[in-house]
Amino acid sequence: MVRRVSWEQAAIGAQAPAKAKGPYELLERWLLMLAAVVLLAAGIGMRTPTPSDEPRFALVAHQMVASGNWLIPHRGTDWYSDKPPLFMALQAASFKVTGDWEIAFLLPSLLASLGTLWLVYDLGRRWWGHRAGLMAALALLCTVQFVFQAKRGQIDPTVTFLITAANAGLLRHLVLGPSRLALWAGCFAAGLAVITKGVGFLPFLILVPWWFARRLRWNGLAPTGDGAKAWAGGIVAFFAAMALWLVPLALYLNTHRSPAAQAYLDDILFNQTFHRYVHPWNSFQPPWFYLEVIATSWLPPALALPWLVPAWRTALKGKDARLLLPLAWVVIVILFFSLTRAKRDVYIMPALPMFALCSGPWLAGILERKGAQWVAIGFLLALASVTLTIGTQGLIHPSAWINRFVTARQLEPSQARVIWWSLTVVGAWLAGCAAILRLRNAGLAVLVGLGGMWIAWGVVMAPVLARASSPARLVDRVEQVVGPDSLALVAWKEEIPLGFDRQLTDFGFVTPWHEQLADAIRWLEQAPQDRWVLVQAAVMSPCVREDMTTDVGVTSGRHWRLFRLDAVRPECHGGEVPTGRAESWGDIDRLP
């Protein structure tokens, strides 16, 4: 018999933390973290960075270690101004500790994701009790976007952790406090988020629903106490965190005045922040884009929304500020990023932990309802059918779409078979979990099923895809041709330098391609007998004769060739690259 729980009962049950159950709670708490470590760490150290974002950050971290300059990020000879340096510095520090780049480029994401998970559990436990905190953490641990990004060497898991830490500090002060220490720690975390991706101000938006709740006398708010003094300290902590980078940066730029330094400062402080939000130049999406993200990347917890919304409505009618503050903040963050034309799914990832927190008190009750159990099992079976269909089709009779996928990913037949077999096994695993655990244990079936899927992804599929897209084979061919001679890059991609163990010459990354080629020709003229240039084949014309170049293959979806000075047409000597078609090369994203 399934116990029916009304939303009034659920709301009342969520009003106060449950009494402690001693060692059982402690055991469940550490089992949660152990399961998270196994799930999120599966596959770490087994692959290299894969395009598009991972090689960029890894290359910057490599150059930090090689140059000793951790203050100004560099991508080749260019100053890298797209993002502040903290995340790349964490990757570099991870290498200093582990001595292995295949671990180091993923380690910050792993640790940040584990920290985020703990913060969600801890907040839920403090507000609504151990069971609510545990359910909130489990909801986060099985969310597609959270787990996928935790296994990537990208900046977003670290930003999400810092913003969640800032939220936790602010909420503990505003709801459980007053607590100066929690507030100051939260403000400091927000400052660190600013020098990670620039969005560290987002946690302070929680003051909007707090002001509303305080004005209307909602339940659960902490007394203000000496609010002015506490917030003064918080402001100091916020700017102190940013000053860890901005003050040394200002001193460095003051003693190294140059056009490059000024361009770096203008870009990172203004162009990549306010101007990018108001006048974006890529990643255009419609206003409703984040509804699509929630409906796909926030699965499976998003499937509980038909039951969560009535529960939230009841709790909000009871003026529960503990729910209002994080839930309203989630809505504000989604609206904030919806107002700009540039949208990416990871932009709203920092809102995901607070969404999971708000679902924690009610998930157990929802999973006792027959309709929710059918939805959970249906989700598992739908995922199983998709993976089984793709896997078996790839093994038996590949479709046109599968063949295009294999070609685009540069998969060898043996590698493709590993992917198709893995998908087939994962599909069978998901279906088996649904069949064995059935409706009564639908929540457990989802956790176990997705856990197996993500372990297979981390240990088998992701390493195979990384090997297929790796520049290792191209690097081997280049080394055989070039030998001990010097090598320069033109129109290069970030993953290319990561494959070499030698010192390379480049002429900028964002520099227009025809200017890079002109500089490369002048570089060749200085020592024509022992210098080579590796270039995208599409960039050579009209200056380089293809019949006098060496084909070294395809990687990163581009065709690459080697040439020396004797392949350069006479009219291009001296770096006199013709205009006309060459001028169109300035758009580095134009070629496929």
Coordinates of C-alpha atoms in Angstrom, one line a residue:
M1 CA 0.0 0.0 0.0
V2 CA 1.5 3.3 -1.1
R3 CA 1.1 6.0 1.6
R4 CA -0.5 9.2 0.2
V5 CA 1.0 12.4 1.4
S6 CA -1.0 15.6 1.0
W7 CA 0.9 18.8 0.2
E8 CA -0.5 20.4 3.4
Q9 CA 1.1 17.5 5.3
A10 CA 4.3 17.7 3.4
A11 CA 4.6 21.4 4.0
I12 CA 3.9 21.0 7.7
G13 CA 6.4 18.2 7.8
A14 CA 9.0 20.5 6.3
Q15 CA 8.6 23.2 8.8
A16 CA 11.2 22.0 11.4
P17 CA 14.3 19.8 11.2
A18 CA 13.8 16.2 12.2
K19 CA 15.4 15.1 15.4
A20 CA 18.9 13.6 15.1
K21 CA 19.2 9.8 14.7
G22 CA 22.8 9.5 15.8
P23 CA 25.1 7.1 14.1
Y24 CA 22.6 6.2 11.3
E25 CA 22.6 9.8 10.0
L26 CA 26.4 9.9 10.2
L27 CA 26.6 6.7 8.2
E28 CA 24.2 7.8 5.5
R29 CA 26.1 11.1 5.3
W30 CA 29.4 9.5 4.6
L31 CA 27.9 6.9 2.3
L32 CA 26.5 9.7 0.3
M33 CA 29.9 11.3 -0.1
L34 CA 31.6 7.9 -0.8
A35 CA 29.1 7.2 -3.6
A36 CA 29.7 10.7 -5.0
V37 CA 33.4 10.2 -5.0
V38 CA 33.0 6.8 -6.9
L39 CA 30.6 8.3 -9.4
L40 CA 32.2 11.6 -10.1
A41 CA 35.8 10.4 -10.0
A42 CA 35.2 7.5 -12.3
G43 CA 37.5 7.9 -15.3
I44 CA 39.7 10.7 -13.9
G45 CA 43.3 10.3 -15.2
M46 CA 42.1 8.2 -18.2
R47 CA 41.8 10.8 -20.9
T48 CA 43.2 14.0 -22.3
P49 CA 41.3 17.3 -22.7
T50 CA 38.7 17.3 -25.5
P51 CA 37.5 20.3 -27.5
S52 CA 36.2 22.9 -27.4
D53 CA 36.7 24.4 -23.9
E54 CA 38.9 21.9 -22.1
P55 CA 42.1 22.3 -24.2
R56 CA 41.9 26.1 -23.9
F57 CA 42.0 26.0 -20.1
A58 CA 44.5 23.2 -19.9
L59 CA 46.8 25.1 -22.3
V60 CA 46.7 28.2 -20.2
A61 CA 47.4 26.1 -17.1
H62 CA 50.4 24.4 -18.9
Q63 CA 51.8 27.8 -19.7
M64 CA 51.4 29.0 -16.1
V65 CA 53.5 26.1 -14.9
A66 CA 56.1 26.5 -17.7
S67 CA 56.5 30.2 -17.4
G68 CA 56.0 30.7 -13.7
N69 CA 53.5 33.5 -14.5
W70 CA 50.3 32.7 -12.7
L71 CA 49.0 36.2 -12.7
I72 CA 48.5 36.9 -16.4
P73 CA 47.0 33.9 -18.3
H74 CA 48.5 33.3 -21.7
R75 CA 47.2 31.3 -24.7
G76 CA 50.4 31.0 -26.8
T77 CA 51.9 34.5 -27.1
D78 CA 48.5 36.1 -26.6
W79 CA 47.3 37.4 -23.2
Y80 CA 44.2 35.3 -22.5
S81 CA 41.5 37.8 -21.4
D82 CA 38.3 35.8 -21.8
K83 CA 38.3 34.6 -18.2
P84 CA 40.1 35.6 -14.9
P85 CA 42.9 33.2 -14.0
L86 CA 41.7 31.4 -10.8
F87 CA 40.4 28.2 -12.4
M88 CA 43.5 27.8 -14.6
A89 CA 45.7 28.4 -11.6
L90 CA 43.8 25.7 -9.7
Q91 CA 44.6 23.3 -12.6
A92 CA 48.2 24.3 -12.5
A93 CA 48.3 23.8 -8.7
S94 CA 46.7 20.4 -9.2
F95 CA 49.6 19.5 -11.5
K96 CA 52.1 20.7 -9.0
V97 CA 50.5 18.3 -6.5
T98 CA 49.8 15.3 -8.7
G99 CA 52.5 15.6 -11.4
D100 CA 49.9 14.2 -13.9
W101 CA 48.1 16.6 -16.3
E102 CA 45.4 14.0 -17.1
I103 CA 44.4 14.1 -13.4
A104 CA 45.2 17.8 -12.9
F105 CA 42.9 19.3 -15.5
L106 CA 39.9 17.4 -14.0
L107 CA 40.7 17.6 -10.3
P108 CA 39.3 21.1 -9.6
S109 CA 36.0 20.2 -11.1
L110 CA 35.8 17.0 -9.1
L111 CA 36.7 18.7 -5.8
A112 CA 34.3 21.6 -6.5
S113 CA 31.4 19.3 -7.3
L114 CA 32.0 17.3 -4.1
G115 CA 32.0 20.6 -2.2
T116 CA 28.8 21.7 -3.8
L117 CA 27.1 18.4 -3.0
W118 CA 28.2 18.7 0.7
L119 CA 26.9 22.3 0.9
V120 CA 23.5 21.3 -0.4
Y121 CA 23.2 18.5 2.0
D122 CA 24.4 20.7 4.9
L123 CA 21.9 23.5 4.2
G124 CA 19.0 21.0 3.8
R125 CA 20.0 19.3 7.1
R126 CA 20.2 22.6 9.0
W127 CA 16.8 23.8 7.7
W128 CA 14.6 20.7 7.3
G129 CA 16.6 17.8 8.8
H130 CA 18.9 15.1 7.7
R131 CA 16.4 13.3 5.4
A132 CA 15.6 16.5 3.5
G133 CA 19.3 17.3 3.1
L134 CA 20.0 13.8 1.9
M135 CA 17.3 13.9 -0.7
A136 CA 18.4 17.3 -1.9
A137 CA 22.0 16.0 -2.3
L138 CA 20.8 12.8 -4.1
A139 CA 18.7 14.9 -6.5
L140 CA 21.7 17.0 -7.4
L141 CA 23.9 13.9 -7.7
C142 CA 21.7 12.4 -10.3
T143 CA 21.1 15.5 -12.4
V144 CA 22.5 15.3 -15.9
Q145 CA 24.1 18.7 -16.1
F146 CA 25.7 18.4 -12.7
V147 CA 27.4 15.0 -13.3
F148 CA 28.4 15.7 -16.9
Q149 CA 30.1 19.0 -15.9
A150 CA 31.7 17.5 -12.8
K151 CA 33.5 15.1 -15.3
R152 CA 34.7 18.0 -17.5
G153 CA 37.7 20.2 -17.1
Q154 CA 35.7 23.4 -17.5
I155 CA 35.3 26.4 -15.3
D156 CA 31.6 26.0 -14.5
P157 CA 31.7 23.4 -11.6
T158 CA 34.2 25.7 -9.8
V159 CA 32.0 28.7 -10.3
T160 CA 29.0 26.7 -9.1
F161 CA 30.8 25.7 -6.0
L162 CA 31.9 29.2 -5.1
I163 CA 28.4 30.7 -5.8
T164 CA 26.8 27.9 -3.7
A165 CA 29.3 28.6 -0.9
A166 CA 28.3 32.3 -1.1
N167 CA 24.6 31.4 -1.0
A168 CA 25.2 29.1 2.0
G169 CA 26.9 31.9 3.9
L170 CA 24.3 34.5 3.1
L171 CA 21.4 32.1 3.9
R172 CA 22.9 30.9 7.2
H173 CA 23.2 34.6 8.2
L174 CA 19.8 35.7 7.0
V175 CA 17.8 32.6 8.1
L176 CA 19.8 30.7 10.8
G177 CA 21.8 33.6 12.1
P178 CA 22.7 36.2 12.6
S179 CA 26.2 34.8 11.9
R180 CA 29.0 37.2 11.0
L181 CA 31.4 34.4 10.3
A182 CA 29.0 32.7 7.8
L183 CA 28.2 36.0 6.1
W184 CA 31.9 37.0 5.7
A185 CA 32.8 33.5 4.4
G186 CA 29.9 33.7 1.9
C187 CA 31.0 37.2 0.8
F188 CA 34.6 36.0 0.4
A189 CA 33.4 33.1 -1.7
A190 CA 31.5 35.5 -3.9
G191 CA 34.6 37.5 -4.4
L192 CA 36.5 34.4 -5.5
A193 CA 33.7 33.7 -7.9
V194 CA 34.3 37.1 -9.5
I195 CA 37.9 36.3 -10.2
T196 CA 36.9 32.9 -11.6
K197 CA 34.2 33.9 -14.1
G198 CA 33.0 37.3 -13.2
V199 CA 29.5 36.3 -12.0
G200 CA 30.3 36.3 -8.3
F201 CA 27.7 39.1 -7.7
L202 CA 24.8 36.7 -8.3
P203 CA 24.5 35.5 -4.7
F204 CA 23.7 39.0 -3.6
L205 CA 20.5 38.9 -5.6
I206 CA 19.1 36.8 -2.8
L207 CA 18.7 40.1 -0.9
V208 CA 15.8 40.9 -3.2
P209 CA 13.5 38.1 -1.8
W210 CA 14.9 38.6 1.6
W211 CA 13.9 42.3 1.6
F212 CA 10.4 41.2 0.4
A213 CA 10.1 38.5 3.1
R214 CA 11.3 40.9 5.9
R215 CA 8.9 43.6 4.8
L216 CA 5.9 41.2 4.8
R217 CA 7.0 39.5 8.1
W218 CA 7.6 36.0 6.7
N219 CA 8.5 33.1 9.0
G220 CA 12.0 31.8 9.5
L221 CA 14.1 35.0 9.1
A222 CA 16.9 35.7 11.6
P223 CA 16.9 38.9 13.6
T224 CA 19.0 41.6 12.0
G225 CA 21.1 42.3 15.1
D226 CA 24.1 44.6 14.3
G227 CA 23.3 44.2 10.6
A228 CA 25.3 47.3 9.4
K229 CA 28.5 46.2 11.0
A230 CA 28.1 42.6 9.8
W231 CA 27.5 43.7 6.2
A232 CA 30.4 46.2 6.4
G233 CA 32.6 43.2 7.2
G234 CA 31.0 41.2 4.4
I235 CA 31.8 44.0 1.9
V236 CA 35.4 44.0 3.0
A237 CA 35.6 40.2 2.6
F238 CA 34.1 40.4 -0.9
F239 CA 36.6 43.0 -2.1
A240 CA 39.5 41.3 -0.2
A241 CA 38.9 38.1 -2.2
M242 CA 39.0 40.0 -5.5
A243 CA 42.1 41.9 -4.4
L244 CA 44.0 38.7 -4.2
W245 CA 44.3 38.9 -8.0
L246 CA 43.3 42.5 -8.9
V247 CA 46.0 44.2 -6.6
P248 CA 48.9 42.2 -8.0
L249 CA 47.5 42.6 -11.5
A250 CA 47.4 46.4 -11.1
L251 CA 50.9 46.5 -9.8
Y252 CA 52.1 44.3 -12.7
L253 CA 50.4 46.4 -15.3
N254 CA 51.7 49.6 -13.8
T255 CA 55.2 48.4 -14.2
H256 CA 54.7 46.7 -17.6
R257 CA 52.8 49.4 -19.5
S258 CA 52.1 48.4 -23.1
P259 CA 49.3 48.3 -25.7
A260 CA 48.9 44.6 -25.0
A261 CA 48.5 45.2 -21.3
Q262 CA 45.9 48.0 -21.8
A263 CA 44.0 45.8 -24.3
Y264 CA 44.0 42.9 -21.8
L265 CA 42.6 45.2 -19.0
D266 CA 39.9 46.7 -21.2
D267 CA 38.8 43.3 -22.5
I268 CA 38.6 41.4 -19.2
L269 CA 37.1 44.3 -17.2
F270 CA 34.6 45.7 -19.7
N271 CA 34.3 43.8 -22.9
Q272 CA 34.0 40.3 -21.4
T273 CA 31.6 41.5 -18.7
F274 CA 29.0 44.3 -19.2
H275 CA 29.5 44.6 -22.9
R276 CA 29.3 40.9 -23.5
Y277 CA 26.0 40.8 -21.6
V278 CA 24.5 43.8 -23.4
H279 CA 26.0 43.3 -26.8
P280 CA 26.9 39.6 -27.2
W281 CA 28.6 38.3 -30.3
N282 CA 27.9 34.6 -30.3
S283 CA 25.7 31.8 -28.7
F284 CA 22.4 33.5 -29.6
Q285 CA 19.3 31.7 -28.3
P286 CA 15.6 32.5 -27.9
P287 CA 14.3 33.9 -24.6
W288 CA 12.7 30.6 -23.6
F289 CA 16.0 28.7 -24.1
Y290 CA 16.5 28.0 -20.4
L291 CA 13.1 26.3 -20.2
E292 CA 14.5 23.8 -22.7
V293 CA 17.6 23.4 -20.6
I294 CA 15.6 22.7 -17.4
A295 CA 13.5 20.2 -19.3
T296 CA 16.5 18.3 -20.6
S297 CA 19.7 19.0 -18.6
W298 CA 18.0 19.2 -15.2
L299 CA 16.6 15.7 -15.6
P300 CA 15.5 13.7 -13.8
P301 CA 14.7 16.1 -10.8
A302 CA 12.9 18.4 -13.2
L303 CA 10.4 15.5 -13.8
A304 CA 9.2 16.1 -10.2
L305 CA 8.0 19.7 -11.0
P306 CA 4.3 18.8 -11.4
W307 CA 4.4 17.7 -7.8
L308 CA 6.9 20.2 -6.5
V309 CA 5.0 23.2 -7.7
P310 CA 1.9 22.5 -5.6
A311 CA 4.1 21.7 -2.6
W312 CA 6.0 25.0 -3.0
R313 CA 2.8 26.9 -3.3
T314 CA 1.5 25.5 0.0
A315 CA 4.8 26.3 1.8
L316 CA 4.9 29.8 0.3
K317 CA 1.3 30.4 1.5
G318 CA 2.5 29.6 4.9
K319 CA 5.2 32.3 4.5
D320 CA 8.2 30.0 4.8
A321 CA 11.2 32.2 4.1
R322 CA 13.5 29.3 4.0
L323 CA 11.9 28.2 0.8
L324 CA 11.2 31.7 -0.6
L325 CA 14.8 32.9 -0.5
P326 CA 16.6 30.1 -2.5
L327 CA 13.6 29.4 -4.8
A328 CA 13.1 33.1 -5.7
W329 CA 16.9 33.4 -6.2
V330 CA 16.8 30.5 -8.8
V331 CA 14.0 32.3 -10.7
I332 CA 15.9 35.6 -10.6
V333 CA 19.1 34.0 -11.9
I334 CA 17.3 32.3 -14.8
L335 CA 15.6 35.6 -15.7
F336 CA 18.9 37.4 -15.5
F337 CA 20.5 35.2 -18.1
S338 CA 17.3 35.0 -20.2
L339 CA 17.5 38.8 -20.7
T340 CA 20.7 38.6 -22.8
R341 CA 20.7 37.2 -26.3
A342 CA 23.8 35.1 -25.6
K343 CA 22.8 31.9 -23.8
R344 CA 24.6 28.7 -23.0
D345 CA 23.2 25.9 -20.9
V346 CA 26.0 26.1 -18.3
Y347 CA 25.2 29.8 -17.5
I348 CA 22.3 28.7 -15.2
M349 CA 24.2 25.8 -13.7
P350 CA 24.9 27.9 -10.5
A351 CA 21.1 27.9 -9.9
L352 CA 20.9 24.1 -9.9
P353 CA 22.1 23.4 -6.3
M354 CA 19.5 25.8 -4.9
F355 CA 16.8 24.1 -7.0
A356 CA 17.9 20.7 -5.6
L357 CA 17.8 22.2 -2.1
C358 CA 14.3 23.4 -2.5
S359 CA 13.2 20.0 -3.7
G360 CA 14.7 18.0 -0.8
P361 CA 11.9 18.3 1.8
W362 CA 9.3 16.9 -0.6
L363 CA 11.1 14.4 -2.8
A364 CA 10.6 11.4 -0.5
G365 CA 6.9 12.1 -0.4
I366 CA 6.7 12.5 -4.1
L367 CA 8.4 9.2 -4.7
E368 CA 5.7 7.5 -2.7
R369 CA 3.1 8.6 -5.2
K370 CA 2.2 6.1 -7.9
G371 CA 2.2 8.7 -10.7
A372 CA 5.7 9.9 -9.8
Q373 CA 6.9 6.3 -9.7
W374 CA 5.6 5.7 -13.2
V375 CA 7.3 8.9 -14.4
A376 CA 10.6 7.8 -12.9
I377 CA 10.5 4.3 -14.3
G378 CA 9.3 5.7 -17.6
F379 CA 12.3 8.0 -17.7
L380 CA 14.6 5.1 -17.1
L381 CA 13.0 3.0 -19.8
A382 CA 13.0 5.8 -22.3
L383 CA 16.7 6.4 -21.7
A384 CA 17.3 2.7 -22.0
S385 CA 15.5 2.5 -25.3
V386 CA 17.5 5.3 -26.8
T387 CA 20.9 3.9 -25.7
L388 CA 19.9 0.4 -26.8
T389 CA 18.7 1.6 -30.1
I390 CA 21.8 3.6 -30.9
G391 CA 24.1 0.9 -29.6
T392 CA 22.6 -2.0 -31.5
Q393 CA 22.1 0.0 -34.6
G394 CA 25.8 1.0 -34.6
L395 CA 26.8 -2.7 -34.2
I396 CA 24.4 -4.2 -36.7
H397 CA 23.4 -1.7 -39.3
P398 CA 24.8 1.9 -38.9
S399 CA 22.5 4.6 -40.1
A400 CA 23.6 7.8 -42.0
W401 CA 23.5 9.7 -38.7
I402 CA 25.8 7.2 -37.0
N403 CA 28.2 7.2 -39.9
R404 CA 28.3 11.0 -39.8
F405 CA 29.0 10.8 -36.0
V406 CA 31.9 8.4 -36.6
T407 CA 33.4 10.6 -39.3
A408 CA 33.0 13.8 -37.3
R409 CA 34.6 12.2 -34.2
Q410 CA 37.4 10.6 -36.3
L411 CA 36.6 7.2 -34.7
E412 CA 38.4 4.1 -35.9
P413 CA 36.3 1.0 -36.4
S414 CA 37.5 -0.6 -33.2
Q415 CA 36.8 2.6 -31.3
A416 CA 33.3 2.9 -32.7
R417 CA 32.6 -0.7 -31.7
V418 CA 33.6 0.1 -28.1
I419 CA 31.1 3.0 -28.1
W420 CA 28.3 1.0 -29.6
W421 CA 28.9 -2.0 -27.2
S422 CA 29.1 0.5 -24.3
L423 CA 25.7 2.0 -25.2
T424 CA 24.2 -1.4 -25.6
V425 CA 25.4 -2.5 -22.2
V426 CA 24.3 0.8 -20.6
G427 CA 20.8 0.4 -22.2
A428 CA 20.5 -3.1 -20.8
W429 CA 21.7 -1.9 -17.4
L430 CA 19.1 0.8 -17.3
A431 CA 16.3 -1.5 -18.4
G432 CA 17.5 -4.1 -15.8
C433 CA 17.4 -1.6 -13.0
A434 CA 13.8 -0.6 -13.9
A435 CA 12.7 -4.3 -14.2
I436 CA 14.3 -5.5 -11.0
L437 CA 13.6 -2.5 -8.7
R438 CA 10.3 -1.7 -10.2
L439 CA 7.8 1.0 -9.1
R440 CA 8.1 0.5 -5.4
N441 CA 11.8 1.4 -5.6
A442 CA 11.6 3.8 -8.5
G443 CA 13.9 6.4 -6.9
L444 CA 16.6 3.8 -6.1
A445 CA 16.2 2.5 -9.7
V446 CA 17.0 5.9 -11.1
L447 CA 20.0 6.4 -8.8
V448 CA 21.5 3.0 -9.5
G449 CA 20.7 3.1 -13.2
L450 CA 22.2 6.6 -13.8
G451 CA 25.2 5.7 -11.6
G452 CA 26.1 2.8 -13.8
M453 CA 25.6 4.9 -16.9
W454 CA 27.9 7.7 -15.7
I455 CA 30.6 5.2 -14.6
A456 CA 30.5 3.6 -18.0
W457 CA 30.8 7.1 -19.6
G458 CA 33.8 8.1 -17.4
V459 CA 35.7 4.8 -17.6
V460 CA 35.0 3.7 -21.2
M461 CA 33.2 6.1 -23.5
A462 CA 34.8 9.4 -22.7
P463 CA 38.4 8.0 -22.9
V464 CA 37.7 6.5 -26.3
L465 CA 36.2 9.7 -27.6
A466 CA 39.2 11.6 -26.2
R467 CA 41.7 9.3 -27.9
A468 CA 39.9 9.6 -31.2
S469 CA 40.0 13.5 -31.1
S470 CA 43.5 13.6 -29.7
P471 CA 46.2 15.2 -31.8
A472 CA 48.7 12.5 -30.8
R473 CA 48.8 10.8 -34.3
L474 CA 49.3 14.2 -36.0
V475 CA 52.0 15.1 -33.5
D476 CA 53.8 11.8 -34.3
R477 CA 53.7 12.4 -38.0
V478 CA 54.9 16.0 -37.5
E479 CA 57.8 14.9 -35.3
Q480 CA 58.9 12.3 -37.9
V481 CA 59.1 15.0 -40.6
V482 CA 60.5 17.9 -38.6
G483 CA 62.9 16.0 -36.4
P484 CA 65.1 18.4 -34.3
D485 CA 64.2 21.4 -36.4
S486 CA 62.1 24.3 -35.1
L487 CA 58.4 24.3 -35.5
A488 CA 55.8 27.2 -35.6
L489 CA 52.0 27.1 -35.7
V490 CA 49.6 29.1 -37.9
A491 CA 45.8 29.1 -37.5
W492 CA 46.2 26.6 -34.7
K493 CA 43.7 25.1 -32.2
E494 CA 44.3 24.9 -28.5
E495 CA 44.6 21.1 -28.4
I496 CA 47.5 21.1 -30.9
P497 CA 50.3 22.5 -28.5
L498 CA 49.1 20.1 -25.8
G499 CA 50.3 17.2 -27.9
F500 CA 53.9 18.4 -28.2
D501 CA 56.7 18.0 -25.7
R502 CA 58.8 20.6 -27.4
Q503 CA 59.0 24.4 -27.5
L504 CA 56.8 25.8 -30.2
T505 CA 56.6 29.2 -31.9
D506 CA 53.3 30.9 -32.5
F507 CA 52.2 34.3 -33.8
G508 CA 49.1 34.8 -31.7
F509 CA 45.8 33.0 -31.5
V510 CA 43.2 35.6 -32.1
T511 CA 45.5 37.4 -34.6
P512 CA 44.0 37.3 -38.1
W513 CA 45.2 34.3 -40.0
H514 CA 46.7 36.2 -42.9
E515 CA 48.8 38.2 -40.4
Q516 CA 49.9 35.0 -38.7
L517 CA 51.0 33.6 -42.1
A518 CA 52.9 36.7 -42.9
D519 CA 54.7 36.6 -39.6
A520 CA 55.5 32.9 -40.1
I521 CA 57.0 33.6 -43.6
R522 CA 59.3 36.2 -42.1
W523 CA 60.2 33.8 -39.3
L524 CA 61.1 31.1 -41.9
E525 CA 63.3 33.6 -43.8
Q526 CA 65.5 34.0 -40.7
A527 CA 66.6 30.3 -40.8
P528 CA 65.1 28.6 -43.9
Q529 CA 67.1 25.3 -43.5
D530 CA 65.9 24.3 -40.0
R531 CA 62.4 25.8 -39.6
W532 CA 58.9 24.4 -40.4
V533 CA 55.4 25.7 -40.1
L534 CA 52.3 23.6 -39.3
V535 CA 49.2 25.2 -40.8
Q536 CA 45.6 24.5 -41.6
A537 CA 45.5 23.5 -45.3
A538 CA 42.6 26.0 -45.9
V539 CA 44.9 28.9 -44.9
M540 CA 47.8 28.4 -47.2
S541 CA 46.4 29.8 -50.4
P542 CA 47.5 32.0 -52.2
C543 CA 51.0 32.1 -50.7
V544 CA 51.9 28.5 -50.2
R545 CA 52.2 25.9 -52.9
E546 CA 50.3 22.8 -51.8
D547 CA 52.4 20.4 -54.0
M548 CA 55.5 21.4 -52.0
T549 CA 53.9 20.8 -48.6
T550 CA 53.7 17.7 -46.5
D551 CA 50.3 16.3 -45.6
V552 CA 50.2 15.3 -41.9
G553 CA 46.5 14.4 -41.7
V554 CA 43.3 15.6 -40.1
T555 CA 42.6 16.4 -36.4
S556 CA 40.2 18.7 -34.7
G557 CA 38.1 18.6 -37.8
R558 CA 40.8 20.4 -39.8
H559 CA 43.3 19.3 -42.4
W560 CA 46.9 20.1 -41.5
R561 CA 50.1 20.5 -43.6
L562 CA 53.8 21.2 -43.0
F563 CA 55.8 23.6 -45.2
R564 CA 59.2 25.2 -45.3
L565 CA 60.3 28.5 -47.0
D566 CA 60.8 26.8 -50.4
A567 CA 57.0 26.2 -50.6
V568 CA 56.3 30.0 -50.3
R569 CA 55.6 31.8 -53.6
P570 CA 58.1 34.5 -54.5
E571 CA 55.5 37.3 -54.3
C572 CA 54.8 36.4 -50.6
H573 CA 58.4 36.6 -49.5
G574 CA 59.1 39.2 -46.9
G575 CA 55.7 38.5 -45.4
E576 CA 53.9 40.3 -48.2
V577 CA 50.6 38.3 -48.0
P578 CA 48.2 39.5 -50.7
T579 CA 45.0 41.1 -49.5
G580 CA 41.6 40.3 -50.9
R581 CA 40.7 36.8 -50.0
A582 CA 43.3 36.8 -47.2
E583 CA 41.5 39.5 -45.4
S584 CA 38.6 37.2 -44.8
W585 CA 40.9 34.9 -42.7
G586 CA 40.5 37.2 -39.7
D587 CA 37.4 35.4 -38.6
I588 CA 39.0 32.5 -36.7
D589 CA 35.6 30.7 -36.4
R590 CA 34.6 30.8 -40.0
L591 CA 36.0 27.6 -41.2
P592 CA 34.2 24.3 -40.2

